[in-house]
Short mmCIF file of C-alpha atoms in Angstrom, two decimals:
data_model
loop_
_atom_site.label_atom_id
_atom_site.label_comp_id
_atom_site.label_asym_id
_atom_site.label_seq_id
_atom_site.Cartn_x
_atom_site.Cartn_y
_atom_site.Cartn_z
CA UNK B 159 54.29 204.68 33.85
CA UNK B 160 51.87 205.86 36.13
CA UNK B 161 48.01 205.54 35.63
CA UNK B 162 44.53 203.92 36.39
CA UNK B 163 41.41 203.78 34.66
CA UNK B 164 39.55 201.53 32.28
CA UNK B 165 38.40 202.71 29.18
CA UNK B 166 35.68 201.69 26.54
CA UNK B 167 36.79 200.36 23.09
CA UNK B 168 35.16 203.54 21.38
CA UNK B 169 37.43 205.53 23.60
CA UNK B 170 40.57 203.22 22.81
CA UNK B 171 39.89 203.95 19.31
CA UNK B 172 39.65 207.57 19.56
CA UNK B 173 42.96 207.53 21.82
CA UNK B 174 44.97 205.28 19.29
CA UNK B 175 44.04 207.65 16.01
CA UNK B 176 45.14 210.99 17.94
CA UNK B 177 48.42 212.51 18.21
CA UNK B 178 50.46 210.69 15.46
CA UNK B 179 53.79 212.97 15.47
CA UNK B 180 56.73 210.99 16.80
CA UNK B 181 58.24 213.94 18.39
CA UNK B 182 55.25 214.42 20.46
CA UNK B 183 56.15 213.22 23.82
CA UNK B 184 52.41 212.47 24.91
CA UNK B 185 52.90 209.73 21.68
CA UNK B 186 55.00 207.37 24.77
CA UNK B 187 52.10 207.40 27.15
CA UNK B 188 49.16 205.17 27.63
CA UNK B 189 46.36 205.59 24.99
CA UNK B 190 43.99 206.24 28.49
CA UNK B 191 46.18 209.51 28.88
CA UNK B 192 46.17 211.20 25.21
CA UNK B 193 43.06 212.24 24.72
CA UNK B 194 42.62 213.69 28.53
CA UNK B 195 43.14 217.22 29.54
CA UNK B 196 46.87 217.90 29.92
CA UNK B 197 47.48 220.19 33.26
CA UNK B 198 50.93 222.52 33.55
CA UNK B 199 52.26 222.54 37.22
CA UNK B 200 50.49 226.10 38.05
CA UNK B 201 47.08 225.16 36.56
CA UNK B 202 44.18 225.15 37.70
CA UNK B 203 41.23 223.31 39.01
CA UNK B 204 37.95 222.70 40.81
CA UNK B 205 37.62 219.35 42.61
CA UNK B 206 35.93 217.83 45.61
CA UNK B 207 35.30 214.23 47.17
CA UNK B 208 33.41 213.42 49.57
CA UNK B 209 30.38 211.30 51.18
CA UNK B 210 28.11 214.65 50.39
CA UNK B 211 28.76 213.99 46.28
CA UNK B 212 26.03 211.92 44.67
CA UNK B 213 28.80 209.94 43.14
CA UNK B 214 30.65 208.78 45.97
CA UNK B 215 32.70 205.63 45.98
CA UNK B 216 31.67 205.46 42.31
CA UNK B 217 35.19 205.47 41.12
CA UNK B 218 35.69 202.28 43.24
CA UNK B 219 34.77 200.01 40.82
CA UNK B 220 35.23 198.88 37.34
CA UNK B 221 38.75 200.30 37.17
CA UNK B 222 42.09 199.01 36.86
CA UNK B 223 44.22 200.32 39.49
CA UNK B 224 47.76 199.69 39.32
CA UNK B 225 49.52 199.24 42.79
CA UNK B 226 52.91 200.68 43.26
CA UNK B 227 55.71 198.76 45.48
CA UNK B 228 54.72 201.38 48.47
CA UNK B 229 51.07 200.56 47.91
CA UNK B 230 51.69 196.85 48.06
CA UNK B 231 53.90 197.34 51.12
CA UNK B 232 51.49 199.40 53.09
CA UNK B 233 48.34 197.66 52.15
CA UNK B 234 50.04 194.07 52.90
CA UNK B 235 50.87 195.57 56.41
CA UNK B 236 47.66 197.62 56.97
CA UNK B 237 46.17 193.55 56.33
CA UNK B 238 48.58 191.71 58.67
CA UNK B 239 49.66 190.14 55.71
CA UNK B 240 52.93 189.25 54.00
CA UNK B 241 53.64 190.86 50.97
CA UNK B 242 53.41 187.40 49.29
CA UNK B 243 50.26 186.83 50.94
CA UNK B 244 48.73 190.25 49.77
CA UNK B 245 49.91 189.61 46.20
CA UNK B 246 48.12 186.31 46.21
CA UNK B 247 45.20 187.26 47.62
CA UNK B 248 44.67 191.05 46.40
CA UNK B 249 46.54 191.16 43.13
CA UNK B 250 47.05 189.98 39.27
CA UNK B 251 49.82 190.53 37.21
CA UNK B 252 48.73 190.82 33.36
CA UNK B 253 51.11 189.44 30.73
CA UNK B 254 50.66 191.52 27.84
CA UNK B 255 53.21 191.94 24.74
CA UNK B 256 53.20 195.89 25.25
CA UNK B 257 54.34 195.54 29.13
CA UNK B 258 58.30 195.37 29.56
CA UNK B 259 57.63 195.32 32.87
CA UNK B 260 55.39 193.23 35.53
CA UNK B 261 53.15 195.08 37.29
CA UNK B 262 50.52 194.64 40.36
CA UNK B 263 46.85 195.46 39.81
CA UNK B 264 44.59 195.24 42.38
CA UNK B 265 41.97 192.04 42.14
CA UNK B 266 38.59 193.58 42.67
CA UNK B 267 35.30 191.77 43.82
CA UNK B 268 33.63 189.46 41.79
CA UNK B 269 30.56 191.39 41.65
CA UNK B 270 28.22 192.73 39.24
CA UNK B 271 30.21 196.46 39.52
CA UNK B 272 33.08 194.78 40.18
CA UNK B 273 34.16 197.39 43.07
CA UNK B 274 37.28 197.81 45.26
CA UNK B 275 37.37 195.04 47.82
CA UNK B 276 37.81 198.16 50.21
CA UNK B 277 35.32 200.17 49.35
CA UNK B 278 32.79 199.97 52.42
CA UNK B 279 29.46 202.41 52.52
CA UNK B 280 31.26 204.84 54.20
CA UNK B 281 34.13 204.81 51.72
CA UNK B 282 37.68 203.59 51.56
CA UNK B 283 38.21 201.01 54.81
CA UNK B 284 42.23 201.52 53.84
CA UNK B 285 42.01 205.40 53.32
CA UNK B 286 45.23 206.13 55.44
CA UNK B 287 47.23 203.58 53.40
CA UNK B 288 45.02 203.87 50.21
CA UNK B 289 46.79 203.48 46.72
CA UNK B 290 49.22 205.80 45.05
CA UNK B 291 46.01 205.66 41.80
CA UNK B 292 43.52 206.98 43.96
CA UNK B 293 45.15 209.42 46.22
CA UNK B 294 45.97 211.11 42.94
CA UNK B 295 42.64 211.21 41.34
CA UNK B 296 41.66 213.13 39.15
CA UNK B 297 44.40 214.07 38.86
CA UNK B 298 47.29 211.70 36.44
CA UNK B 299 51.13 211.74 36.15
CA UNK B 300 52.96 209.75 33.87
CA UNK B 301 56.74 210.30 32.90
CA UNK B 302 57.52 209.67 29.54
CA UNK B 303 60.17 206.53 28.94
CA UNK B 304 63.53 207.65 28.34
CA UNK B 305 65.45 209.09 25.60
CA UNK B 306 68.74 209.79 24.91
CA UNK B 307 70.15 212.65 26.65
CA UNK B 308 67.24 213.79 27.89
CA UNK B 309 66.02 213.50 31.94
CA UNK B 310 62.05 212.56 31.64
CA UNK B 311 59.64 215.02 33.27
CA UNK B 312 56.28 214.33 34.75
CA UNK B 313 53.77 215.09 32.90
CA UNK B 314 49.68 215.82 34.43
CA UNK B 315 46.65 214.91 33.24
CA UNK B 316 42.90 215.36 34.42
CA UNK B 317 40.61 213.12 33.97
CA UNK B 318 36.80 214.33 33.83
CA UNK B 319 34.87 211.44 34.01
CA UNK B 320 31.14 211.61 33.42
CA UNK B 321 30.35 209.39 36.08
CA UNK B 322 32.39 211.83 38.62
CA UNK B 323 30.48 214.65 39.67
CA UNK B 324 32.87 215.94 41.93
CA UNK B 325 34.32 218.11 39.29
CA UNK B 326 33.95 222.35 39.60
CA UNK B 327 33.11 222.26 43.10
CA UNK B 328 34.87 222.90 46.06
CA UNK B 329 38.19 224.26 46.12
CA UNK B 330 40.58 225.09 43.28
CA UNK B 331 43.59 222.86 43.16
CA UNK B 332 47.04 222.84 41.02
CA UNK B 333 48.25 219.07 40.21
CA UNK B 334 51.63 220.44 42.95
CA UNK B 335 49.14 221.46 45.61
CA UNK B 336 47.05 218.38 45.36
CA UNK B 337 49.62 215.90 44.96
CA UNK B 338 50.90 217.55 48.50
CA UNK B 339 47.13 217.56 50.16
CA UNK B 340 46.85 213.88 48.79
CA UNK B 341 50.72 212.87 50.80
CA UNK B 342 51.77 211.92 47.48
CA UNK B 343 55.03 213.86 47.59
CA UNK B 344 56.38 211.76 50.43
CA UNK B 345 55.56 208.80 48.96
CA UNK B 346 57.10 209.39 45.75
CA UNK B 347 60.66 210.51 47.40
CA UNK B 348 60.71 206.89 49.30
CA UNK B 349 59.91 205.64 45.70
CA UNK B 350 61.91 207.40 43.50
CA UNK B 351 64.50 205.04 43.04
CA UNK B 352 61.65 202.52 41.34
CA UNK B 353 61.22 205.40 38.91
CA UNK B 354 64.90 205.76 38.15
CA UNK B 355 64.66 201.64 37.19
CA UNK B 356 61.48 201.97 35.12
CA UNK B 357 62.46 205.14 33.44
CA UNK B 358 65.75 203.49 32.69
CA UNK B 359 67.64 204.62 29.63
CA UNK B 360 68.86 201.12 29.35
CA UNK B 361 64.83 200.48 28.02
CA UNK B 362 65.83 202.74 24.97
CA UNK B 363 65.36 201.29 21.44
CA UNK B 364 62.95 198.75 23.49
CA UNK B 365 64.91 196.49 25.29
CA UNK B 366 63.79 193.96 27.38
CA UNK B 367 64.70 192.46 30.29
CA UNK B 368 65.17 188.51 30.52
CA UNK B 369 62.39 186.36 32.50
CA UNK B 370 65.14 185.85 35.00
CA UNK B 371 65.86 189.52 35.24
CA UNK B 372 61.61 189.91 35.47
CA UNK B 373 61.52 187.49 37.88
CA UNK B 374 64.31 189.45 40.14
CA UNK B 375 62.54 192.59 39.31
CA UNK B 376 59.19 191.48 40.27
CA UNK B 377 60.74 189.98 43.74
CA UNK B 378 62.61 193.17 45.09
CA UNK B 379 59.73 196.09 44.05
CA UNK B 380 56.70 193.97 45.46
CA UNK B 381 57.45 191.30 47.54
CA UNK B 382 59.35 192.85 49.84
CA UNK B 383 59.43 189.77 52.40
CA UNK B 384 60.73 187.41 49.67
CA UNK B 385 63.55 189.99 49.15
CA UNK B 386 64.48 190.20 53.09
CA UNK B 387 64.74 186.77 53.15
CA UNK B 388 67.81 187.12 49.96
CA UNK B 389 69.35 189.64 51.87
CA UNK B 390 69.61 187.66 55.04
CA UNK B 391 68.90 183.95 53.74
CA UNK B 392 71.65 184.03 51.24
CA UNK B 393 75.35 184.58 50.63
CA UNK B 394 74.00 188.16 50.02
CA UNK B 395 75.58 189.96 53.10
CA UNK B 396 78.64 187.94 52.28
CA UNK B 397 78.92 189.21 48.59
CA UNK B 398 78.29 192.88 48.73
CA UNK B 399 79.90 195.61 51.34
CA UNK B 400 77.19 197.63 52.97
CA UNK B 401 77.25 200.91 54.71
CA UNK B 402 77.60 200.83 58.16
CA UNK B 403 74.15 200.60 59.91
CA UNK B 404 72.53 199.73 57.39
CA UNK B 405 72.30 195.88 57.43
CA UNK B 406 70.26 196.55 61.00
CA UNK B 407 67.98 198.93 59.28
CA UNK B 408 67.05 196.56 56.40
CA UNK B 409 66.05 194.04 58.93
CA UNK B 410 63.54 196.21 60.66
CA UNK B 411 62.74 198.98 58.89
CA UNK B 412 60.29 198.18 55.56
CA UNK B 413 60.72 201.38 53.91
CA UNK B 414 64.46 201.53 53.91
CA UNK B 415 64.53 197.94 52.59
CA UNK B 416 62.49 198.88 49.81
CA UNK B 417 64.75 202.17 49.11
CA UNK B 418 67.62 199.63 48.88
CA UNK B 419 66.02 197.24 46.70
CA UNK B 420 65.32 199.75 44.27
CA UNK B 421 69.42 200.82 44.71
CA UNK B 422 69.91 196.90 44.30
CA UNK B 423 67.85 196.19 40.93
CA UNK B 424 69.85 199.03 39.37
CA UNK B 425 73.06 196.95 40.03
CA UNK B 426 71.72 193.39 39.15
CA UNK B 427 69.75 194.55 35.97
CA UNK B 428 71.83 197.40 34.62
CA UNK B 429 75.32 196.98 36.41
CA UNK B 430 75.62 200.44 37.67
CA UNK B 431 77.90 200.88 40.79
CA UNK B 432 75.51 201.58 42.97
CA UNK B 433 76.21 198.25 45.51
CA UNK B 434 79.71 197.64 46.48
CA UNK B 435 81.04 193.94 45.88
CA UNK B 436 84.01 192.74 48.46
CA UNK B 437 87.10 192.03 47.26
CA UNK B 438 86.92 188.48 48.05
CA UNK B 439 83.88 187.99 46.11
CA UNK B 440 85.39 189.70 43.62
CA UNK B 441 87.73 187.07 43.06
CA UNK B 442 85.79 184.32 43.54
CA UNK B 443 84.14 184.96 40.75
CA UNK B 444 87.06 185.80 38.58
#
């Protein structure tokens, strides 16, 4: 699930006591998503951003953004960082009993507004490589977990915060036309195999995964130079048959690593074909 903003505990209270029908599909989304304006594909709205706005760089602070494995990747580099380095540095991972999955939120400053450590006072220092949360806001998208027989679909949200007063000005958007202005349709084809595992219908009935399986999870979606290393430091290449090329390109190329780890996690946690093991490995291990 897709989403980032921090809410007040009058507003979590409102959110939790709405929408109790079980069929509703909005019912599976974060309580910081019910009670917001939902947008259909071809609708409608007014929206600018910019220094100009009285508001600006307001939204960069206070607010929990949660980073994507492209967002980690890109920021990390964008920082001369390792990915390991980034998440140490830049990131927490919450344990809460409602998450069945780990996620990456950004560490802001430990200031009095506790803002973006990116956030300069011309804006975003990282705007070219800026998180998945804030190219898409104010605009939301979340896609419902899975159920049986039936393929999620996105679903958009707007969020109208009073503190944003960007909001009927400027140009008139759909959620489609600014998720392409924003380059957020790229970036989701390079990650839509990480939506495929999230959105997995193995989660049905609320399964978990084991802290092993976490661990592994955690490992291949953000840090993507601890997963290299398995590929290349371990009997990996030795184990599974790869297509030809490939091997090369996961050396070098970040991106296509992290489309393959993604293509890797849904082997290891729900044993779908989707790596090939050789023979020989085959029967080693019967």
């Amino acid at each position: 699930m897709r989403f980032a903003i921090a809410l007040s505990k009058s507003e979590k209270r409102k959110a939790d006591e709405m929408l109790k029908s079980p069929e509703n599909p909005v019912n599976d989304l974060p309580y910081q998503l019910r009670d917001k304006r939902r947008l259909g594909q071809d609708e409608s709205f007014s929206f600018t951003c910019h220094p100009g706005v009285d508001c600006f760089t307001d939204c960069c602070a206070n607010v929990n953004i949660i980073l994507t494995p492209l967002d980690v990747l890109r920021l990390a580099r964008r920082l001369g960082l390792t990915t390991g380095e980034f998440l140490s540095r830049h990131t927490l991972t919450p344990v809460t009993k409602d998450l069945k999955l780990p996620v990456a939120v950004l560490r802001m400053r430990d200031d009095e507004k506790k803002t973006c450590p990116f956030v300069g006072p011309e804006g975003c220092t990282v705007y070219d490589d800026r998180p998945w949360a804030c190219r898409m806001y104010p605009v939301a998208m979340a896609i419902p977990p899975a159920r049986a027989g039936v393929e999620p679909q996105p679903m958009y949200f707007l969020f109208q915060d009073d503190f944003c007063h960007g909001h009927g000005k400027g140009r008139s958007w759909t959620a489609v036309r600014w998720r392409e202005n924003q380059g957020v349709v790229e970036r989701d084809e390079i990650e839509e195999g990480f939506r495929q595992v999230v959105s997995h219908p193995w989660f049905i009935g609320g399964r978990r995964l084991d802290p092993k399986r976490i661990d592994m999870f955690y490992t291949a979606c953000y840090d993507l130079d601890t997963f290299r290393r398995f590929v290349f430091e371990s009997s990996f290449l030795d184990r599974f048959e790869l297509e030809e090329g490939l091997v090369e390109k996961l050396r070098k190329d970040d991106e296509q690593l992290l489309r393959f780890a993604f293509r890797w996690l849904r082997f290891a946690l729900f044993a779908e074909p989707t790596i090939k093991v050789k023979p020989r490995a085959h029967a080693r291990r019967g």
